[in-house]
Amino acid sequence: MTNTPKAIVLAGYGLNCEEETLYAFKYNGIDGDIVHINDLIDNPAMLDNYEILAVPGGFSYGDDTGSGNAFAQKMRLSLQADLEKFVARDTLVIGICNGCQILSNLGLVPGARDVAVTYNQSSRYQCRWIDVAMNGASKSPWLQGIDRMHIPVAHGEGRFMMSEDTLAKLTDNDQIAATYIKPDGSAAQGEFPYNPNGSTADIAAITNETGRVIAIMPHPERGMFSWQRDDYDILKDTAQREGRDLPEPSDGLAIFANAARYFGVSAKTKAA
Amino acid sequence: MAYRTEVLTLVEDGRAQALEKSLQAHGLDARINVIDVYSSENETVTKDTFINSVCNPVTQAANQSHPDFDWALEIGFLPGVTDNIGHTAQELIELAGAQGDTACYSAKLYLIKGNNLQLRDIEKIAASLSNSLIQRITIKTADEFKADGGMGITIPKVTLSNQGSAADQVDLNVSDEALSELGQKGIKNEDGSYRGPLGLSLHYMKAIQAYYKDLGRNPTDIELETLAQTWSEHCKHTIFASPIDEVKDGLYKHYIKRATKEIREARGDDDFCVSVFSDNAGGIIFDDNYLITDKVETHNSPSALDPFGGAITGIVGVNRDCIGFGQGAKPVINRYGYCFADPRTSPELYRDKNRNISILSPETIMNGVIAGVESGGNCSGIPTPQGFAYFDDRFVGKPLVFVGTIGLIPRTINGKPGHEKQAQPGDKIVMAGGRVGRDGIHGATFSSVALDEGSPATAVQIGDPITQKKMSDAIIKEIRDLGLYSAITDNGAGGLSSSVGEMAEQSGGFHLELEKVPLKYPGMAPWEIWISESQERMTMAVPPENTDEIIALLAKRGVEAAVVGTYTDSGNAHITYNDETIMDMAMEFLHDGNPETPLETTFTRGGEDEPSLPEPSDYAQELQDMLGRLNICSKEFIATQYDHNVQGSAVLGPLQGKGRVYAETSVTKPVLDSPKGVVLSQGLAPRYSDIDTYHMSTASLDMAVRNAVAAGVDIEQLALLDNFCWCSSDEAERLGQLKRSVEAIYDMAVTYKTPFISGKDSMFNDFKGFDKDGNPVKISAPPTLLVSSIGVMPNVDQSISLAPKAAGDLVYLLGETKDELGGSEYYDQHGKIGSNVPESDAKKNLYLYQLYSRAARKRLISSAIAVNHGGLGVALAKKAIAGGLGMDIDLSHIDLRADKALFSETTGRILITVAPHNKEAFEKLFKKYSFLYQIGHIAYTDTLNIKNVATCDIDALETAYKAPLKDY
């Protein structure tokens, strides 16, 4: 491999997962920087230096006026053309949680502002571990080889809502990237807590038409290591009884490893 | 001209659905639409560019015709109250290119449809959704709404007209009675009203009178207000500092500070304390590169009046204590602790004799406090993995709201120790963050007195976590490491008067130019600017050559900052307003002029005779009843609302095992590429104070230590924080209880060698009001000591959760079970207090904890839970629920009747499971320990079977444990 791919991870105005998100990329051999949104607005040309754009989780503008809405407006008014140019290149974009809400408000997923990510059915913030199934038919580079993930959600507004037409279109185009499932693998069918927010069709993540832009409500970067998991104590104990070491990587890491692989970085192998 | 935009949700709205459901639970059948309202004097609020950023076209529409409704209820803020949504909307108006006055004000309009809904129903809904101290309510029928053409536009702009002089003289040449009244009620305005309590005793007032007599003049209002702030119990901790009985150097120096000093000396090279009691938080060593800091605060009085505002201000306030530690620490963990009255009760109590002002219901207080910390913590991106909720009906008038923040700071920053800072003469005083308004005037003096009718509404504030997050990120993640400031501290109680006053102690004086302080609105009196506690502000000491750079860097991050004065070595606290001197006081008098107030105490042991309760006929039912008690049942609904894994650092969280048992201890890995873990826990036992505060205190401290040790941290790696929440601290008997409490934690901490690194006190948690007949009542919170523990484990794989892992594992009880049910949950369940309060044996406990720590290092323990409130029975049940596995238990080694064996709260006990292959190594390690009992094993069944006592179905236990608060 000749050039190490670079990720730009946005920060500012209440985004708050930028450090662990950058860590996830770096762990997989991708270089990167945390860049404050105001610095990007001052110098949008810097996007040319990056292959990956990540809008991390957080509470931009405190979720005031609808989660992600105000931050999307800030980006739209000063960066819309630059973002479109970035997406048109052979790049990858990921929005996680608040980033997912921002990308949806910007219309970068599913391609226009056709999807709302809004108040949980319970109207209450939920932090809990869930299971998602990835859409095997998706062509998204982010998802290749991943069947399902056990990762956490942490949001008050994670409910995907859209018209019947949009839902049909996303389904037909395999733009629904991940759906909430029960631990036994069956569809959550809207049932709390498996579907933690009442999301339409149990949707947890969507992509744009190319699959290179993904917006995902759960947090893969909080479920990338076994010690982060809610069942870590059991996994650790079991490994000890079986006389082996517990490998550090966990489900969420694969998303970032896929980004690395897409740009030709061989998967980093951690001693297991 | 005023404009208004309404955003209507066209599809299912979770907010409306949740509200409908909650109304239904209160017997009201209604269909609701929630409409977001934005009002402004700027026309842009009606333009598409703005609307695009407040309205989601997929699910919402702006300024559309309304759906059918019977009632319209609008809730907005009163003038001057922090309106975070309005603040964001203002930024969006500016982003849309607007010029001029861009202020925007948010409100919510509820359109309500329902059969037979009466005005009183709507008023009830309004009361449940708002707080009249900070919000305005407008109610209209559909007909009125139509006739008026809508709700009308409300612009809650603050208009003040401070036409008076920069400062008024306050005449102190008056009688002692008048002096006393001035100290209590505050300075009188021309119209006869009072400006708010000074909280200065006659003793203090006379010292001030004498000082100004010597100067040959009267003080100005700002001087007197400054002294009131600086000498307040809240800031000066006079009760802990004063001579008390034979303890001439006061409780704090004699017991708490001395304990830490002796422990540090005894530990020698193993001393891990770096900064204790001298800064906004305490700091201990994390690893070669970092210190870890900790601070726990209380925000009780504000939370009684506005639970949401009080709690959010509390959590973002203690975050600032972290940001203001040393050169600035990064907040990495939040924790909480709440003491409430039973939310299922509605006691009829009033603040005023005429019974017009009711106290807030326990449910309103609980929900508001939980939501306040949710908003503050979650919006700030700080995980909140650990906390508790404790219930006693004596917290009805004044809840206790504990909030804590753990920080991470490099041990060396720019070649200097990260925890050191020093304001230098000549440094500029730079205030950064939010602007100053009238919110939070008299917060410090108000929190130092009992809550009564005259408690000021201006003391109520709402935090703005995003403004603070922007400031925190800019300072901690970018500016700190540039070395541009000499010192930094937060603006908390007392506002600038406190932060500048404290930092100026380092340089030796200051000159503040009050007209330079950025204000939220014009017209504030100088004294108000000086003592306002408006939130989200830090104060820095900045060398003059760096001020432009620092202000520019902050501006790039959307943070306002201004130079407001200069640190000097003049020895004087000097304030001018447009070049007119309005305060000129010796620093020495300001900080050390308060006269000593010797205190005297009495002490009488409380409690009653040991009861002789009939033996329960059905132990399985008795255990279920115990699990359903508020102090024992699950608080999962709190844990899931708090983001506990942001920053990717969570290891052991608030809900453990398949059965999701609410845990008392957490483990966090704050540095992603370091294996080290931070262990946190807490301990408290307020009801033991009814018998003896000495044993209340040792039990609390032991619980905080033992919880953490059980989770795998070495007792040698633990530090402690103390938070005293006392009541009626002007009474000798309460002071006697306090003295015993402080003696107790000295004794125990020194034995454990666990140093105190930070502490705080709140001494008047009393409610003074009126009952339903207008008779005066005083309700005092039980004397409460919260001990918080923080420790570092070398590798998080050493952590031990409470959930059993496998059938066949052996169950051991470590520690002796005695007839100690005085003040226990079990006695309270049967309406008794008793006498035999648990008495902790620190030496015996320490030996166990040392052995246990060794076993933890060797990974010999598979699961562990400290035996706390509710005793062994509850601990066994929690383990069974967590693991989803049966247990076969035999308690015949305990020579007590079964109910006492199950529910005694003897301290120092840990209930563990050990894998069979570790049995030999484990027992060998504990060979010399006399109180190791193998009491059974984990079984492939669905029952907790206690031999000859009870067979309990685990599902039934789980239901009993989870049912009480599941609908909150």
Short mmCIF file of C-alpha atoms in Angstrom, two decimals, chain B residues 25-255:
data_model
loop_
_atom_site.label_atom_id
_atom_site.label_comp_id
_atom_site.label_asym_id
_atom_site.label_seq_id
_atom_site.Cartn_x
_atom_site.Cartn_y
_atom_site.Cartn_z
CA ALA B 25 -51.93 7.16 34.24
CA HIS B 26 -53.32 10.18 36.09
CA GLY B 27 -56.84 9.50 34.84
CA LEU B 28 -56.98 12.01 31.99
CA ASP B 29 -57.89 10.89 28.51
CA ALA B 30 -56.55 13.39 26.00
CA ARG B 31 -55.05 13.62 22.53
CA ILE B 32 -52.14 16.00 22.29
CA ASN B 33 -50.21 17.85 19.62
CA VAL B 34 -46.91 19.38 20.66
CA ILE B 35 -46.05 22.49 18.70
CA ASP B 36 -42.63 24.14 18.90
CA VAL B 37 -42.89 27.89 19.01
CA TYR B 38 -40.17 30.41 18.13
CA SER B 39 -40.82 34.11 18.77
CA SER B 40 -38.59 37.00 17.91
CA GLU B 41 -38.58 40.66 17.05
CA ASN B 42 -36.54 39.69 14.02
CA GLU B 43 -38.58 38.89 10.92
CA THR B 44 -36.12 36.18 9.90
CA VAL B 45 -37.91 33.89 12.34
CA THR B 46 -40.64 33.54 9.69
CA LYS B 47 -38.29 33.02 6.71
CA ASP B 48 -37.73 29.70 4.97
CA THR B 49 -33.99 29.57 5.60
CA PHE B 50 -34.59 29.70 9.34
CA ILE B 51 -37.60 27.41 9.23
CA ASN B 52 -35.54 24.84 7.37
CA SER B 53 -33.37 24.50 10.48
CA VAL B 54 -36.12 24.17 13.07
CA CYS B 55 -38.55 22.06 11.10
CA ASN B 56 -38.02 18.64 9.55
CA PRO B 57 -39.97 18.57 6.27
CA VAL B 58 -40.37 14.80 6.45
CA THR B 59 -42.42 14.87 9.62
CA GLN B 60 -43.22 18.50 10.35
CA ALA B 61 -44.67 21.65 8.84
CA ALA B 62 -44.35 25.28 9.84
CA ASN B 63 -47.15 27.77 10.34
CA GLN B 64 -49.88 25.44 9.14
CA SER B 65 -53.48 25.36 10.22
CA HIS B 66 -53.99 23.58 13.52
CA PRO B 67 -55.62 20.21 13.98
CA ASP B 68 -58.89 20.13 15.85
CA PHE B 69 -58.53 20.80 19.59
CA ASP B 70 -60.48 21.85 22.68
CA TRP B 71 -57.77 23.59 24.68
CA ALA B 72 -54.54 25.35 23.89
CA LEU B 73 -51.82 25.48 26.55
CA GLU B 74 -48.63 27.43 25.95
CA ILE B 75 -45.60 27.23 28.20
CA GLY B 76 -42.70 29.61 27.73
CA PHE B 77 -40.00 31.08 29.91
CA LEU B 78 -40.24 34.14 32.11
CA PRO B 79 -37.95 37.04 31.23
CA GLY B 80 -34.30 36.38 32.02
CA VAL B 81 -34.62 32.61 32.50
CA THR B 82 -32.07 30.63 30.50
CA ASP B 83 -33.77 29.45 27.30
CA ASN B 84 -31.39 27.03 25.61
CA ILE B 85 -33.62 26.30 22.62
CA GLY B 86 -34.17 30.04 22.17
CA HIS B 87 -30.42 30.53 22.34
CA THR B 88 -29.83 27.96 19.56
CA ALA B 89 -32.65 29.49 17.52
CA GLN B 90 -30.98 32.87 17.86
CA GLU B 91 -27.78 31.40 16.41
CA LEU B 92 -29.83 29.94 13.56
CA ILE B 93 -31.43 33.33 12.90
CA GLU B 94 -27.92 34.78 12.70
CA LEU B 95 -26.76 31.92 10.45
CA ALA B 96 -29.68 32.77 8.18
CA GLY B 97 -28.09 36.17 7.73
CA ALA B 98 -30.20 38.30 10.03
CA GLN B 99 -28.92 41.60 11.39
CA GLY B 100 -29.86 43.62 14.44
CA ASP B 101 -31.71 42.18 17.43
CA THR B 102 -31.67 38.45 16.78
CA ALA B 103 -32.93 37.33 20.19
CA CYS B 104 -35.31 34.40 19.92
CA TYR B 105 -37.58 32.88 22.55
CA SER B 106 -38.84 29.32 22.55
CA ALA B 107 -42.12 27.99 23.86
CA LYS B 108 -44.19 24.85 23.58
CA LEU B 109 -47.82 24.95 22.56
CA TYR B 110 -49.91 21.94 23.50
CA LEU B 111 -53.14 21.50 21.59
CA ILE B 112 -55.33 19.25 23.70
CA LYS B 113 -58.44 17.38 22.66
CA GLY B 114 -60.49 15.27 25.01
CA ASN B 115 -63.98 14.56 26.18
CA ASN B 116 -65.14 16.71 29.01
CA LEU B 117 -61.78 18.30 29.81
CA GLN B 118 -62.28 21.18 32.23
CA LEU B 119 -60.08 24.19 32.90
CA ARG B 120 -58.87 22.58 36.12
CA ASP B 121 -57.70 19.54 34.13
CA ILE B 122 -55.70 21.78 31.81
CA GLU B 123 -54.28 23.62 34.79
CA LYS B 124 -53.27 20.27 36.24
CA ILE B 125 -51.52 19.36 32.99
CA ALA B 126 -49.84 22.76 32.95
CA ALA B 127 -48.63 22.31 36.51
CA SER B 128 -47.15 18.91 35.65
CA LEU B 129 -45.30 20.35 32.65
CA SER B 130 -44.02 23.61 34.06
CA ASN B 131 -42.72 25.48 37.06
CA SER B 132 -44.30 28.87 37.77
CA LEU B 133 -41.03 30.15 39.22
CA ILE B 134 -39.42 30.14 35.81
CA GLN B 135 -42.17 29.67 33.26
CA ARG B 136 -45.28 31.45 32.01
CA ILE B 137 -48.46 29.61 31.22
CA THR B 138 -51.22 30.68 28.84
CA ILE B 139 -54.42 28.67 28.54
CA LYS B 140 -57.14 29.29 25.96
CA THR B 141 -60.25 27.44 24.89
CA ALA B 142 -60.55 26.68 21.20
CA ASP B 143 -63.11 29.48 20.94
CA GLU B 144 -60.88 32.01 22.67
CA PHE B 145 -58.01 30.86 20.49
CA LYS B 146 -60.05 31.46 17.35
CA ALA B 147 -61.41 34.80 18.55
CA ASP B 148 -57.88 35.99 19.38
CA GLY B 149 -56.44 34.63 16.16
CA GLY B 150 -54.04 32.33 18.04
CA MET B 151 -52.00 32.51 21.21
CA GLY B 152 -50.52 35.94 20.49
CA ILE B 153 -46.79 36.60 20.54
CA THR B 154 -44.89 36.85 23.79
CA ILE B 155 -41.41 38.35 23.81
CA PRO B 156 -40.04 37.74 27.33
CA LYS B 157 -37.36 40.39 27.11
CA VAL B 158 -35.71 41.61 30.28
CA THR B 159 -36.09 45.31 30.88
CA LEU B 160 -34.27 46.74 33.83
CA SER B 161 -33.89 50.35 34.71
CA ASN B 162 -31.06 50.75 37.11
CA GLN B 163 -31.09 54.52 37.27
CA GLY B 164 -29.48 54.75 40.69
CA SER B 165 -25.87 55.43 41.51
CA ALA B 166 -23.15 52.88 40.88
CA ALA B 167 -23.32 51.85 44.51
CA ASP B 168 -25.42 52.78 47.52
CA GLN B 169 -24.03 53.39 50.97
CA VAL B 170 -25.41 51.11 53.66
CA ASP B 171 -25.73 52.76 57.05
CA LEU B 172 -24.26 50.53 59.74
CA ASN B 173 -24.60 53.08 62.53
CA VAL B 174 -27.81 51.47 63.70
CA SER B 175 -29.10 49.41 66.61
CA ASP B 176 -28.22 45.76 67.00
CA GLU B 177 -31.79 44.87 66.10
CA ALA B 178 -31.56 46.77 62.83
CA LEU B 179 -28.13 45.29 62.18
CA SER B 180 -29.45 41.82 62.80
CA GLU B 181 -32.37 42.39 60.44
CA LEU B 182 -30.02 43.71 57.77
CA GLY B 183 -27.89 40.59 58.10
CA GLN B 184 -30.90 38.32 57.78
CA LYS B 185 -33.18 39.97 55.25
CA GLY B 186 -30.67 41.93 53.28
CA ILE B 187 -30.30 45.49 52.10
CA LYS B 188 -33.53 47.46 51.85
CA ASN B 189 -34.49 49.10 48.59
CA GLU B 190 -36.07 52.55 48.49
CA ASP B 191 -39.49 51.00 48.02
CA GLY B 192 -39.09 49.03 51.26
CA SER B 193 -38.47 45.66 49.60
CA TYR B 194 -35.38 43.62 50.43
CA ARG B 195 -32.65 42.68 47.97
CA GLY B 196 -32.35 39.19 49.35
CA PRO B 197 -30.75 37.47 52.31
CA LEU B 198 -27.18 38.26 53.30
CA GLY B 199 -27.11 35.35 55.73
CA LEU B 200 -24.80 37.30 58.07
CA SER B 201 -25.21 36.75 61.82
CA LEU B 202 -25.21 39.68 64.23
CA HIS B 203 -21.77 38.51 65.36
CA TYR B 204 -20.49 38.96 61.80
CA MET B 205 -22.40 42.20 61.26
CA LYS B 206 -20.75 43.71 64.30
CA ALA B 207 -17.31 42.79 63.00
CA ILE B 208 -18.17 44.52 59.72
CA GLN B 209 -19.54 47.51 61.63
CA ALA B 210 -16.28 47.79 63.59
CA TYR B 211 -14.13 47.51 60.43
CA TYR B 212 -15.95 50.35 58.69
CA LYS B 213 -16.00 52.44 61.87
CA ASP B 214 -12.20 52.29 61.79
CA LEU B 215 -12.23 53.32 58.13
CA GLY B 216 -14.50 56.21 59.04
CA ARG B 217 -17.18 55.39 56.47
CA ASN B 218 -20.07 53.09 55.72
CA PRO B 219 -19.75 50.14 53.36
CA THR B 220 -21.23 50.26 49.90
CA ASP B 221 -23.87 47.75 48.94
CA ILE B 222 -21.37 45.83 46.81
CA GLU B 223 -18.90 45.62 49.70
CA LEU B 224 -21.52 44.24 52.05
CA GLU B 225 -22.79 41.76 49.45
CA THR B 226 -19.21 40.64 48.82
CA LEU B 227 -18.61 39.99 52.51
CA ALA B 228 -21.90 38.08 52.68
CA GLN B 229 -20.77 35.84 49.80
CA THR B 230 -17.25 35.32 51.02
CA TRP B 231 -18.22 34.70 54.62
CA SER B 232 -21.20 32.50 53.79
CA GLU B 233 -21.36 29.02 55.24
CA HIS B 234 -21.41 27.82 51.62
CA CYS B 235 -18.03 29.40 50.83
CA LYS B 236 -16.31 29.58 54.22
CA HIS B 237 -17.53 26.36 55.85
CA THR B 238 -17.63 28.15 59.18
CA ILE B 239 -19.16 25.23 61.04
CA PHE B 240 -16.30 22.94 60.08
CA ALA B 241 -13.74 25.70 60.66
CA SER B 242 -14.91 27.03 64.04
CA PRO B 243 -13.60 25.91 67.42
CA ILE B 244 -16.00 23.29 68.70
CA ASP B 245 -15.93 22.15 72.33
CA GLU B 246 -12.34 21.13 73.10
CA VAL B 247 -11.40 20.95 69.40
CA LYS B 248 -9.89 24.39 69.02
CA ASP B 249 -8.73 24.00 65.44
CA GLY B 250 -12.18 22.96 64.23
CA LEU B 251 -13.58 19.72 62.84
CA TYR B 252 -12.12 20.04 59.36
CA LYS B 253 -8.53 20.68 60.35
CA HIS B 254 -8.55 18.45 63.40
CA TYR B 255 -10.14 15.38 61.89
#
